[in-house]
Every structure is written in C-alpha cells, then in structure tokens.
Coordinates of C-alpha atoms and ligand atoms in Angstrom, one line a residue:
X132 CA 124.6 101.6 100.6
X133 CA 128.1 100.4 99.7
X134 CA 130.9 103.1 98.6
X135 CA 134.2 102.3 97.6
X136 CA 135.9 105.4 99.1
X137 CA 138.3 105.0 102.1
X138 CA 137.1 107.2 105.1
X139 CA 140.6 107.6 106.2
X140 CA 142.4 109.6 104.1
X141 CA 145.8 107.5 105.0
X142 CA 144.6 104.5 104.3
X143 CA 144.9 102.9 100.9
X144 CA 141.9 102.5 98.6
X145 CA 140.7 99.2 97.1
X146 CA 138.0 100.2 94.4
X147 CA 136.7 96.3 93.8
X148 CA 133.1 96.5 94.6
X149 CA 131.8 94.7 97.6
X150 CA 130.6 91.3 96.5
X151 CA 126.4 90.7 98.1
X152 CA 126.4 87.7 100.2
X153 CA 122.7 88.4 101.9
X154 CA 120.5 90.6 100.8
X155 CA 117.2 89.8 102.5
X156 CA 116.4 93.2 104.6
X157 CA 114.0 94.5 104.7
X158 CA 111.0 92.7 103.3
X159 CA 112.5 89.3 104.6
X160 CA 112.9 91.0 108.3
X161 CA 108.9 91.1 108.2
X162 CA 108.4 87.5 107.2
X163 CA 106.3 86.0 110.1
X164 CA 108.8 84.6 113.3
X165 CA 106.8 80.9 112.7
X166 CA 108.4 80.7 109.3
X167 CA 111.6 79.2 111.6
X168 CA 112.7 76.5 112.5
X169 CA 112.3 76.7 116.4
X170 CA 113.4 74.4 118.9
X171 CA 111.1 73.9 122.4
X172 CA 113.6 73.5 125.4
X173 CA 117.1 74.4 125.9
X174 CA 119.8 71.6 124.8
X175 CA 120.9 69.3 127.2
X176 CA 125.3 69.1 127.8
X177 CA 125.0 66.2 125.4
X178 CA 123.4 67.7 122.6
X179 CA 125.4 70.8 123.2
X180 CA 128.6 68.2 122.8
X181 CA 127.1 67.3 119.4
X182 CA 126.9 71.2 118.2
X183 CA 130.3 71.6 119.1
X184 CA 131.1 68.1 117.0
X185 CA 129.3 69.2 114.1
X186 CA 131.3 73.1 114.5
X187 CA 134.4 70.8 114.3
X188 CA 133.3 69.1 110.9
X189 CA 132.5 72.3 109.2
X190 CA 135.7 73.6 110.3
X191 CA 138.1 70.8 108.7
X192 CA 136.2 70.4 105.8
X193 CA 135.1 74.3 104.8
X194 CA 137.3 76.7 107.1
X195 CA 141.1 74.4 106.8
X196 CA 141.0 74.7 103.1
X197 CA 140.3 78.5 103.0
X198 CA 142.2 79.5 105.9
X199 CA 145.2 80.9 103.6
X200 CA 142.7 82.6 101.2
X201 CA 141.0 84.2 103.9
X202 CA 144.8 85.3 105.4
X203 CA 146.5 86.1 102.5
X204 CA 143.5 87.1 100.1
X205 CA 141.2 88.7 102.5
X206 CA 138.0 86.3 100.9
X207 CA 135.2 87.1 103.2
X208 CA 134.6 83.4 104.0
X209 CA 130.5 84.3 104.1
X210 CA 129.3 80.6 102.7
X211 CA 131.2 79.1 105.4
X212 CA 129.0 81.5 108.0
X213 CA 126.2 80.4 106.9
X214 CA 127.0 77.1 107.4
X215 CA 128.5 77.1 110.8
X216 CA 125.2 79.2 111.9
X217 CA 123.4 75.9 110.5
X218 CA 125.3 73.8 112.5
X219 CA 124.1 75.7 115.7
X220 CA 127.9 77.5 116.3
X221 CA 125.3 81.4 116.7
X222 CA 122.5 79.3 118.9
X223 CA 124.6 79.0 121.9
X224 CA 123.3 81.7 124.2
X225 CA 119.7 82.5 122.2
X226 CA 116.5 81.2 124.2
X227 CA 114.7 78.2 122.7
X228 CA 111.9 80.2 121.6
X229 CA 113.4 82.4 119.3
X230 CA 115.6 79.3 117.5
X231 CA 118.7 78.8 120.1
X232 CA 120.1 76.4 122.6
X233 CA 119.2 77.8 125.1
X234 CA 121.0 80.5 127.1
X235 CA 124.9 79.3 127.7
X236 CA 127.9 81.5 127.3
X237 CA 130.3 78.4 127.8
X238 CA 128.6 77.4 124.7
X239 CA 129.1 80.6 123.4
X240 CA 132.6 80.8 124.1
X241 CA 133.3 77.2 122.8
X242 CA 131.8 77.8 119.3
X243 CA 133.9 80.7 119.3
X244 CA 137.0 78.8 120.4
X245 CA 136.4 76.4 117.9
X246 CA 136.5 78.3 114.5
X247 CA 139.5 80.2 116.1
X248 CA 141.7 77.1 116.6
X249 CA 141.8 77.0 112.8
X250 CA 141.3 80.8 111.9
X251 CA 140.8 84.1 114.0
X252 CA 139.2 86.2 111.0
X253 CA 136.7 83.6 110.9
X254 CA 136.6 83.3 114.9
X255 CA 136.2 87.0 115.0
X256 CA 133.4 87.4 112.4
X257 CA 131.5 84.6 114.4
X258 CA 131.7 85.9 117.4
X259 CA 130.4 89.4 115.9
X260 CA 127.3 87.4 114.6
X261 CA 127.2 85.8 118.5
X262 CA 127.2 89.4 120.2
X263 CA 124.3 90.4 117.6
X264 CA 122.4 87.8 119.0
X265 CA 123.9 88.6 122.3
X266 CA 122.3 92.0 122.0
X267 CA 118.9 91.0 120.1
X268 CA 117.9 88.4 123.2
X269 CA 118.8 91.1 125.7
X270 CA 116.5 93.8 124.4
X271 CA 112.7 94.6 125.8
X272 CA 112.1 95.6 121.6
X273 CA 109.7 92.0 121.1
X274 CA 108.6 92.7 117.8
X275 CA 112.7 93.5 116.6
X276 CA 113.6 90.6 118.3
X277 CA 111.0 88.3 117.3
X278 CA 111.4 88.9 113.5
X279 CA 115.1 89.4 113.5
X280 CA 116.8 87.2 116.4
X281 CA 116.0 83.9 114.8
X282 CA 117.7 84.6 111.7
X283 CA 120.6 85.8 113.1
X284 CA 121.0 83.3 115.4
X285 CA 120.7 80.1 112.7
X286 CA 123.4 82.4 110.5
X287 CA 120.6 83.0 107.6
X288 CA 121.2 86.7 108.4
X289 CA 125.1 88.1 108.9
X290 CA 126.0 90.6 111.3
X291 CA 128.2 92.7 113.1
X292 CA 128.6 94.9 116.1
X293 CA 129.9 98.9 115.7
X294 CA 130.4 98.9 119.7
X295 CA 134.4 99.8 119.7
X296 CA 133.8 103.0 120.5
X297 CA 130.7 103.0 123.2
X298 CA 132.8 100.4 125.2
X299 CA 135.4 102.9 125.0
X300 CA 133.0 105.8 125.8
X301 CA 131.8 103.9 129.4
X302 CA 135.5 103.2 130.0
X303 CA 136.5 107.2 129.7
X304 CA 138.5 106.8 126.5
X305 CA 136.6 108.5 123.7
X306 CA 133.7 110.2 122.8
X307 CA 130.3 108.8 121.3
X308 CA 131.1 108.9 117.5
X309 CA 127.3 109.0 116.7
X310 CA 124.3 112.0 117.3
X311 CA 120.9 111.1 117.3
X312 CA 118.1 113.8 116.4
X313 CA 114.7 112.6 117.3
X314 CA 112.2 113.1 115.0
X315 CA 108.9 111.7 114.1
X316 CA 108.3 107.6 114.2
X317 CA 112.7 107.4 114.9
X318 CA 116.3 109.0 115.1
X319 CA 118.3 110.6 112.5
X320 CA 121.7 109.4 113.1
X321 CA 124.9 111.3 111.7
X322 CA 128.3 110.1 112.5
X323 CA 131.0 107.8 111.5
X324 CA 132.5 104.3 112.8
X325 CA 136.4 103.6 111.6
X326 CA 135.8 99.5 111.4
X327 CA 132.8 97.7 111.5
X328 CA 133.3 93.7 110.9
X329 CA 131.3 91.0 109.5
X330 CA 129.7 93.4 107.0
X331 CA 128.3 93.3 103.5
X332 CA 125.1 94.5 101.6
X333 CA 122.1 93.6 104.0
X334 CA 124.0 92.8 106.8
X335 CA 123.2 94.4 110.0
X336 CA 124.8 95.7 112.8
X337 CA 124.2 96.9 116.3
X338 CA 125.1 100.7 117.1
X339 CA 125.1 103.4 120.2
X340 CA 124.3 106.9 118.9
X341 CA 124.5 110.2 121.8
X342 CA 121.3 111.9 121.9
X343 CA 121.7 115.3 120.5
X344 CA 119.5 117.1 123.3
X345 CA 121.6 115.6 126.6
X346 CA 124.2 112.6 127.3
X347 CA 122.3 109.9 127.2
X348 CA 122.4 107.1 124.4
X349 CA 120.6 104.7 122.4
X350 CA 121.1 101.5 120.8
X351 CA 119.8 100.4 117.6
X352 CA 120.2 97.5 114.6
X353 CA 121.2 99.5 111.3
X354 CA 121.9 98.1 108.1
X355 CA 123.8 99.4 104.8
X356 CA 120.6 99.3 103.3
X357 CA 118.9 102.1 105.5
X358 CA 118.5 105.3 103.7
X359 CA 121.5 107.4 105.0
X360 CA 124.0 104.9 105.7
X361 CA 127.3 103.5 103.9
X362 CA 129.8 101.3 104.2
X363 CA 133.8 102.4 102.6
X364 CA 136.7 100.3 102.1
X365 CA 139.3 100.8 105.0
X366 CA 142.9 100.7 104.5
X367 CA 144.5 97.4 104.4
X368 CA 145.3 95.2 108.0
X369 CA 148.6 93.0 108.5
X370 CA 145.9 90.2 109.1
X371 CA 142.0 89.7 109.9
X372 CA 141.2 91.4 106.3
X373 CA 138.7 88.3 105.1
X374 CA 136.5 89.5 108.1
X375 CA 133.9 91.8 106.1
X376 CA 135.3 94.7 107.5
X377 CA 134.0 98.7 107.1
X378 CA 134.3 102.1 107.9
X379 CA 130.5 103.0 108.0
X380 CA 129.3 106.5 107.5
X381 CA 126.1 107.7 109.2
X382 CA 124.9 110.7 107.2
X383 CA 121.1 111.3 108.2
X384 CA 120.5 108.4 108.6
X385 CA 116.7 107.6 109.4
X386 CA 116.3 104.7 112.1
X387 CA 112.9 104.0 112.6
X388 CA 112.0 103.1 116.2
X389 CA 111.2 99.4 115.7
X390 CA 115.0 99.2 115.3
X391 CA 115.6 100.3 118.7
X392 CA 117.0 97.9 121.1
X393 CA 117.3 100.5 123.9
X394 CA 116.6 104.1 124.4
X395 CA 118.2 104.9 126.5
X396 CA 120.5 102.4 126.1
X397 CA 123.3 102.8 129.6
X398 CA 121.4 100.2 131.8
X399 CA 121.3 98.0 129.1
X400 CA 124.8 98.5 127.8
X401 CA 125.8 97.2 131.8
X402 CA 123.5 94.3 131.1
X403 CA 125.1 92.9 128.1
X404 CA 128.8 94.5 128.7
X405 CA 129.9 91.0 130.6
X406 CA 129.1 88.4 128.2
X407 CA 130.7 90.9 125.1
X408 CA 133.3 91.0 127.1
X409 CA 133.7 87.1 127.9
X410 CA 132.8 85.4 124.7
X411 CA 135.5 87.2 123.1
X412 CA 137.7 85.1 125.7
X413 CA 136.7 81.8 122.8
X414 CA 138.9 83.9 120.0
X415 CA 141.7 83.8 122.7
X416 CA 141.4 80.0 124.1
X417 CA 141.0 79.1 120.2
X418 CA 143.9 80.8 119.3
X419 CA 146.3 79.6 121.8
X420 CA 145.6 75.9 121.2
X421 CA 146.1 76.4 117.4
X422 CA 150.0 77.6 118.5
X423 CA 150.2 74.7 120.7
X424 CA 149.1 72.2 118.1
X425 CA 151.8 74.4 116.1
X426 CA 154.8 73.7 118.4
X427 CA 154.0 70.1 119.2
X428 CA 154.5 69.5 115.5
X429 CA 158.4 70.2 116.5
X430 CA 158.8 68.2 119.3
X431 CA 160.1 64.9 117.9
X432 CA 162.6 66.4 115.6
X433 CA 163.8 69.9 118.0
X434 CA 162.5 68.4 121.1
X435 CA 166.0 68.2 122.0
X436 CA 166.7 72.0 121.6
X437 CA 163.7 73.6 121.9
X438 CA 163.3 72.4 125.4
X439 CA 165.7 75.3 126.2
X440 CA 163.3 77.5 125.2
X441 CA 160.9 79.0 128.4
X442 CA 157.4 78.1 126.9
X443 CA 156.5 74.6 126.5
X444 CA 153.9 72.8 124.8
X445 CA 153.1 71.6 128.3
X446 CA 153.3 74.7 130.1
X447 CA 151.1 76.4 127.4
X448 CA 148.7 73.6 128.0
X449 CA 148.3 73.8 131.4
X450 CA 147.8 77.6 131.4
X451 CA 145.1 77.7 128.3
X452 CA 143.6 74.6 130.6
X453 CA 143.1 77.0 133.3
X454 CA 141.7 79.7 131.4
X455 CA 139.6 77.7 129.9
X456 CA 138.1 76.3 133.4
X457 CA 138.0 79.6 134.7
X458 CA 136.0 81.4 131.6
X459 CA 133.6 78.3 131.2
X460 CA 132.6 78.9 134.7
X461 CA 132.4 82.3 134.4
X462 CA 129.6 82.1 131.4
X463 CA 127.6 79.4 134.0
X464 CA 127.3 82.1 136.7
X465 CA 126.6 84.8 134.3
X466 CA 123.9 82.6 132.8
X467 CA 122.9 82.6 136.2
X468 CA 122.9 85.9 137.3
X469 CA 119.5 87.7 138.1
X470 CA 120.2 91.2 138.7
X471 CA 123.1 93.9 138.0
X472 CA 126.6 92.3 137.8
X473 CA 128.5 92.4 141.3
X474 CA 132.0 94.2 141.1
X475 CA 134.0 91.4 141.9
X476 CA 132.4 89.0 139.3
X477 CA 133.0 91.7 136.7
X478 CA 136.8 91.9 137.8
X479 CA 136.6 88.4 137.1
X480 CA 135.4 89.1 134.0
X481 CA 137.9 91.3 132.6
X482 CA 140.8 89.6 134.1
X483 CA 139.3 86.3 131.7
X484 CA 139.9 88.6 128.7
X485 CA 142.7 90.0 129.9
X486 CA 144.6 86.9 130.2
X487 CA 143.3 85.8 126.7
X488 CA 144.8 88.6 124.8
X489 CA 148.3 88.4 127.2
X490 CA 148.1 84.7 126.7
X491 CA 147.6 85.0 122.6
X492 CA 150.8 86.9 122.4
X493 CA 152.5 84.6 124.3
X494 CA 151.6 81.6 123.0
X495 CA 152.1 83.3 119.0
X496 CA 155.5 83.9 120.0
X497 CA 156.3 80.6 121.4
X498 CA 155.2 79.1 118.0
X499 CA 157.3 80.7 115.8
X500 CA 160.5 80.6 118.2
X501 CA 159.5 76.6 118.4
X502 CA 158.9 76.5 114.6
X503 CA 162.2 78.7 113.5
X504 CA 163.0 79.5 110.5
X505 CA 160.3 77.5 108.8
X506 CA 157.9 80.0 110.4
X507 CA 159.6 82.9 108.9
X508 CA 158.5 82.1 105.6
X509 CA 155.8 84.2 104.4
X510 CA 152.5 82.0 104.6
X511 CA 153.7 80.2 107.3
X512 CA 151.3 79.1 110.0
X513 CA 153.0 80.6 112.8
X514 CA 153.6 83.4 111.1
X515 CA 149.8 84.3 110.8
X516 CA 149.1 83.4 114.1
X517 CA 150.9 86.1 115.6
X518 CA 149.5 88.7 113.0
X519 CA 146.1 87.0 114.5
X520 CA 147.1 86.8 118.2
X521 CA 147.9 90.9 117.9
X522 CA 144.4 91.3 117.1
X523 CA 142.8 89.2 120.4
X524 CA 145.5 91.9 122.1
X525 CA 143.8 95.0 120.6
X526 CA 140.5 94.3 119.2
X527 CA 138.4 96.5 122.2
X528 CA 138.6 96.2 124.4
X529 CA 142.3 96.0 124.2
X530 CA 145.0 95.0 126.8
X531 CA 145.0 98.8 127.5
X532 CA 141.9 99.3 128.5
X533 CA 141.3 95.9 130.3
X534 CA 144.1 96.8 133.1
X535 CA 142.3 100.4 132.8
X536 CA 138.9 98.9 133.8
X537 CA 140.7 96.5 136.1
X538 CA 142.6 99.4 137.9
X539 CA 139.0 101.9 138.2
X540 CA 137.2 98.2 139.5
X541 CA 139.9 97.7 141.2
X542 CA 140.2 101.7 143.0
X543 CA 136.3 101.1 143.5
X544 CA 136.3 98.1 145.9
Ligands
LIG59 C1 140.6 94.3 111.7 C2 139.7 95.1 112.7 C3 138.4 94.8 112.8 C4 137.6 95.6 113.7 N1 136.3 95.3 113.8 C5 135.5 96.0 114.7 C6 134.1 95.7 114.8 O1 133.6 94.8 114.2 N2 133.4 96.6 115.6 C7 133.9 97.6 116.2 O2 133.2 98.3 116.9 N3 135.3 97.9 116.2 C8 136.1 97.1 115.4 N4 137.4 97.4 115.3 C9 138.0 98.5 116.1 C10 138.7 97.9 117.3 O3 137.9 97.2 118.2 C11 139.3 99.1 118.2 O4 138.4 99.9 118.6 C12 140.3 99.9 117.3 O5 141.3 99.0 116.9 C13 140.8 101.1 118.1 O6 141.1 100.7 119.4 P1 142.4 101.2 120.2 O7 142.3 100.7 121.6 O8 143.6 100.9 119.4 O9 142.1 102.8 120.2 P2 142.9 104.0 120.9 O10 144.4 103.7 120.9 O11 142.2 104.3 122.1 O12 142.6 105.1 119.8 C14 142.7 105.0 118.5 C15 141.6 105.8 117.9 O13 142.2 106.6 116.8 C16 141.4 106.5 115.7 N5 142.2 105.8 114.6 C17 143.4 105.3 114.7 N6 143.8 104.8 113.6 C18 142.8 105.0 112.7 C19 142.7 104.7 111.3 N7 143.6 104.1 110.6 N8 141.5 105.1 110.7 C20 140.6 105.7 111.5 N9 140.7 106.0 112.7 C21 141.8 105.7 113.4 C22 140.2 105.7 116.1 O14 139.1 106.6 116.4 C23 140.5 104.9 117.3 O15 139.4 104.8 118.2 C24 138.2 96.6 114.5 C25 139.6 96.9 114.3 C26 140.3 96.2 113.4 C27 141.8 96.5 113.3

C-alpha cells in the first residue's frame, strides 16, 4: 500500500502519487516456475563478455539520454530495468536452473559497474535487484525461490533490499527496527525502515524482523501489497532521488511463512553478508571510471595546468585497475568458497568496499578540480558525480562502519 505521507517529520512532503511500474504480485508469483525462460549450464567467459556488451548498448542508448532526468528530476528510470534485466545485467550470480548465468560475483560486480559508469541511481537500483536475487538463490525456501527468483533475476519483477539496518545491527550500531509475533501459518511484523530503494507498487523487498519472544531474527520477501505494509515519500536527497526510494511502515503486517527466506535468519545473514558487501564494490569501480572519462575530456586543452594538480587521469587509472583486479578475484574465490567465510578473506572483503567508497570521493573530486569552473555549473557532469560518489561513501555499510568492521576483524585475528 502506497501513502504519500513523509515518515520523518523533517523531511519535506511530495504529495504526487507513486506512479505503478509492476504490479504482478501476487497471483503472477504463483504462475508455474516452467513458464520461464531457463537456461541449462552456466555461461561460458565469452558469453558472459557478450552480457556485459549487450549491458553497454542498453546503457548508451536508454540510460545516457535519461541520466539528467533521473539526477535532476528524480524519474524512476523503471523501463530501463526492465530492460537491462533482459539483457542478463540481474543473471550474473543466479544458478542456471532458476534463469541465471550461473553463479559469478565478478559478473555481478561488472553489470553493476557498468550502469554506474553512466549513472549511480541507476547503478544502485540494479544492484538492489542483484542482492534480491543474491538473497532468493541463497535461501533453503524452494518453493519462494522457485516461483520468485526467476523473475527477479530476468528484471520482470523489481526489487529492493531493507537490510541498512540488520548490517548495522551485526556490526553493533543499531537496533533491529522490526518485531516479529508468530502466529498461525506466519509472522506479524510491526516496525519501520527510513529508506528502502528500488520500490514501487508490487515491488518486493527482502527484510530482517527481531523475534518478539528472544533475539534471534528472520528474513523474509515483503511487498507494498501485503496487508499491513506501506511505502511514504521520504524527504528529498542532494542526488540518487530517481532510485524508487521509501520509507516503509510495517504496521501488522501479516507475512505468511512461504515468504520466509530464513528463520532464523543469523547463519544465513553470514552466508550472504560477503557478496552484499562486494557487489556493491561495481557502484564504486563504475563510478570512478565515469570521473576519469570526465577529466580526460580536459587533457588536451588544461593538460598543461592541470598536471599540477595531485590526481591524474593516469594515476586514477592505475588505482581503479587495481581495485578492479583485486574485487574480480575476490567474487571468484567467493564463488568458490564451500563453507563459512575465513576471517582473513572477509577483511579482504571489506577492505574492497572500503577502498571503493574512499576511492569514489577521490576520484569525484579530482573531476571537478580537472573540469573547473565548467563543473560548477549546476547540471554539470562532475558536479553529479560527487553528489553520487557521497553516496558509494555512505550507503551501508558506510566508510564508518567498514574501518569499524575492519578494526573488530582486525582485534579478532
Ligand atoms: C538515497 C538513499 C537510498 C537508500 N537506500 C537504501 C536501501 O535500499 N535499503 C536500505 O536498507 N537502506 C537504504 N538507505 C539507508 C543507508 O544505507 C544507510 O543506512 C543510511 O544512510 C543511514 O546510515 P548511516 O551510516 O548514515 O547511519 P548512522 O549515522 O549510524 O545513523 C543514522 C540513523 O539515524 C536515523 N536517521 C538519520 N536521518 C534520518 C532521516 N532523515 N530520516 C529518518 N531517519 C534518519 C536512521 O535510523 C539512521 O540509521 C538509503 C539511504 C539513502 C540516502
């Protein structure tokens, strides 16, 4: 159910309604999982080469045109999800059987670093749809997965992830914002999330609700449309506001079981935690090679002064190269990894993300001291990629609690 009223009473109020881009729950959810288009083995590097070429063509001719609309306007660029989901940019890390590519979270991350080279919100919103998936091929719930994962994973089905605040919870930040009641055949849920992305009627989301009897916590997929549940308007951000996102409102909410994805939901939350954390490194490497592209616009005609400034083109390069290496072979040995994640690996991890949000900042700024004054004209290029980059810095988890997590993996050995 969609409300128009702010949850936050500081934030300002936009009365428009929200405009339906899906609404197929729930009588579509139960369509039969055959109905799909599935493929039988996982790509080959090749074909995985030609989803990444085919990303690339729906980004210069959908996403470059709306990129100021989406900025400036806050258009919720849904059309063009649907069609990068066609053009397998959700697939990359979804078993063949339930309509991926197979599991890869390099692919992952370069889908992701794709859309973000032209446009964050749009980078962000698809890496919300890749952590739904993320979460939907990760869960022992067949029948949810069966009926649901295929759809979200081909982008027929938009959605988002509420998990800000449980990632916070495990790092000792905050407290659960959810209570679940069991009662007969589910949960009711009661609770409120400040900013939910990639949302609109029928879209669903994943969420972590405490359960009201002792500490531990489950993990369901909601939707708007459940009985209970709402999304309002939240005030408006410097940038990201074409991203579909909502404050959501959890007032007895009744979530049947068959939307579980774990109850209780810790060991699973340690299962899936890494490659949440790492595909978000894609909005980062995306992101940085947009502000390079930027400053090399510059070189031929303020070559000759902006080489006294102390980031480079080339130095920027050889850094996001680096990163880049160094998270793509991080999503092989995750896609590898049998078992619970060892500490070192997940230090690796973090310190991938870490350097993706330091080096978005970075590289922001070196755009628009490259660019000058051009880029302090409002609807600049450069100028929206550091509102963008800000985001990569503080989207959670944020620089803050990366160094935290680094410093308690660190104190742990
Ligand atoms: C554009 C945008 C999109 C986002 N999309 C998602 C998403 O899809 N899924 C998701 O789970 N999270 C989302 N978030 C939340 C984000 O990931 C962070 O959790 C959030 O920015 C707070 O993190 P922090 O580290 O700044 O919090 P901290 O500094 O640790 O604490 C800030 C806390 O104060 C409260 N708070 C502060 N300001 C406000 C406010 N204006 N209104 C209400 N509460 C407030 C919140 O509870 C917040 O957790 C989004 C945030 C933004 C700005």
């Amino acid at each position: 159910m969609l409300q128009d009223i702010a949850v936050n009473p500081d934030s300002s109020v936009d009365s428009k309604p929200v405009e339906s881009s899906t609404s197929t729950y729930p009588a579509d959810l139960l369509a039969p999982v055959d109905a799909m288009a599935v493929s039988e083995a996982p790509l080959s590097e090749a074909g995985r080469s030609e989803t990444i070429a085919t990303i690339q063509s729906v980004v210069e001719r959908d996403l470059n045109p709306k990129v100021q609309a989406i900025d400036l306007e806050g258009e919720y660029p849904d059309q063009i999800m649907h069609k990068l989901g066609a053009s397998g940019a959700f697939q990359q890390a979804v078993a063949p059987e339930f309509g991926g590519e197979g599991i890869s979270l390099k692919g992952a991350i370069q889908s992701i670093e794709e859309v973000s080279k032209a446009c964050l919100s749009t980078g962000f919103i698809a890496w919300c749809q890749v952590a739904c998936t993320w979460y939907l091929q990760n869960t022992h719930n067949q029948a949810l997965k069966a009926e649901l994962l295929p759809k979200v994973a081909s982008g027929e089905v938009l959605s988002g992830t509420g998990l800000s605040n449980p990632m916070k919870f495990f790092a000792g930040i905050e407290k659960i914002a959810i209570k679940a009641t069991k009662v007969e055949g589910g949960y009711i849920l009661n609770g409120q999330l400040p900013w939910v992305s990639n949302l609109g009627p029928g879209h669903y989301f994943g969420v972590v609700a405490q359960h009201a009897t002792d500490d531990s916590s489950l993990m369901a997929i909601v939707s708007d449309e459940m009985e209970g549940v709402s999304l309002r308007r939240c005030g408006q951000f410097i940038a990201l506001e074409g991203t579909g996102t909502f404050a959501c409102v959890f007032r007895d909410a009744f979530v049947p079981e068959n939307y579980l994805l774990a109850d209780p939901c810790e060991n699973y939350i340690e299962q899936i935690r890494p490659g949440f954390i790492l595909t978000q490194v894609g909005m980062g490497l995306g992101l940085v090679a947009g502000c390079i592209q930027l400053m090399q616009r510059y070189q031929r005609r303020l070559g000759h002064v902006n080489c006294f400034l102390d980031d480079q083109p080339s130095d920027l390069e050889a850094e996001l190269t680096a990163a880049r290496q160094h998270a793509y072979g991080l999503g092989e040995e995750l896609d590898q990894l049998d078992g619970p994640i060892s500490k070192s690996l997940m230090r690796d991890v973090v310190q991938a993300r870490l350097t993706a949000g330091e080096m978005s900042v970075k590289a922001a700024n070196a755009a628009m001291l490259h660019a000058g004054a051009r880029a302090y004209v409002h609807g600049s290029p450069e100028e929206r990629r550091l509102r963008e980059a800000y985001f990569v810095a503080i989207v959670t988890p944020a620089i803050k609690q990366l160094k935290k997590m680094l410093y308690a993996l660190t104190k742990e050995g």
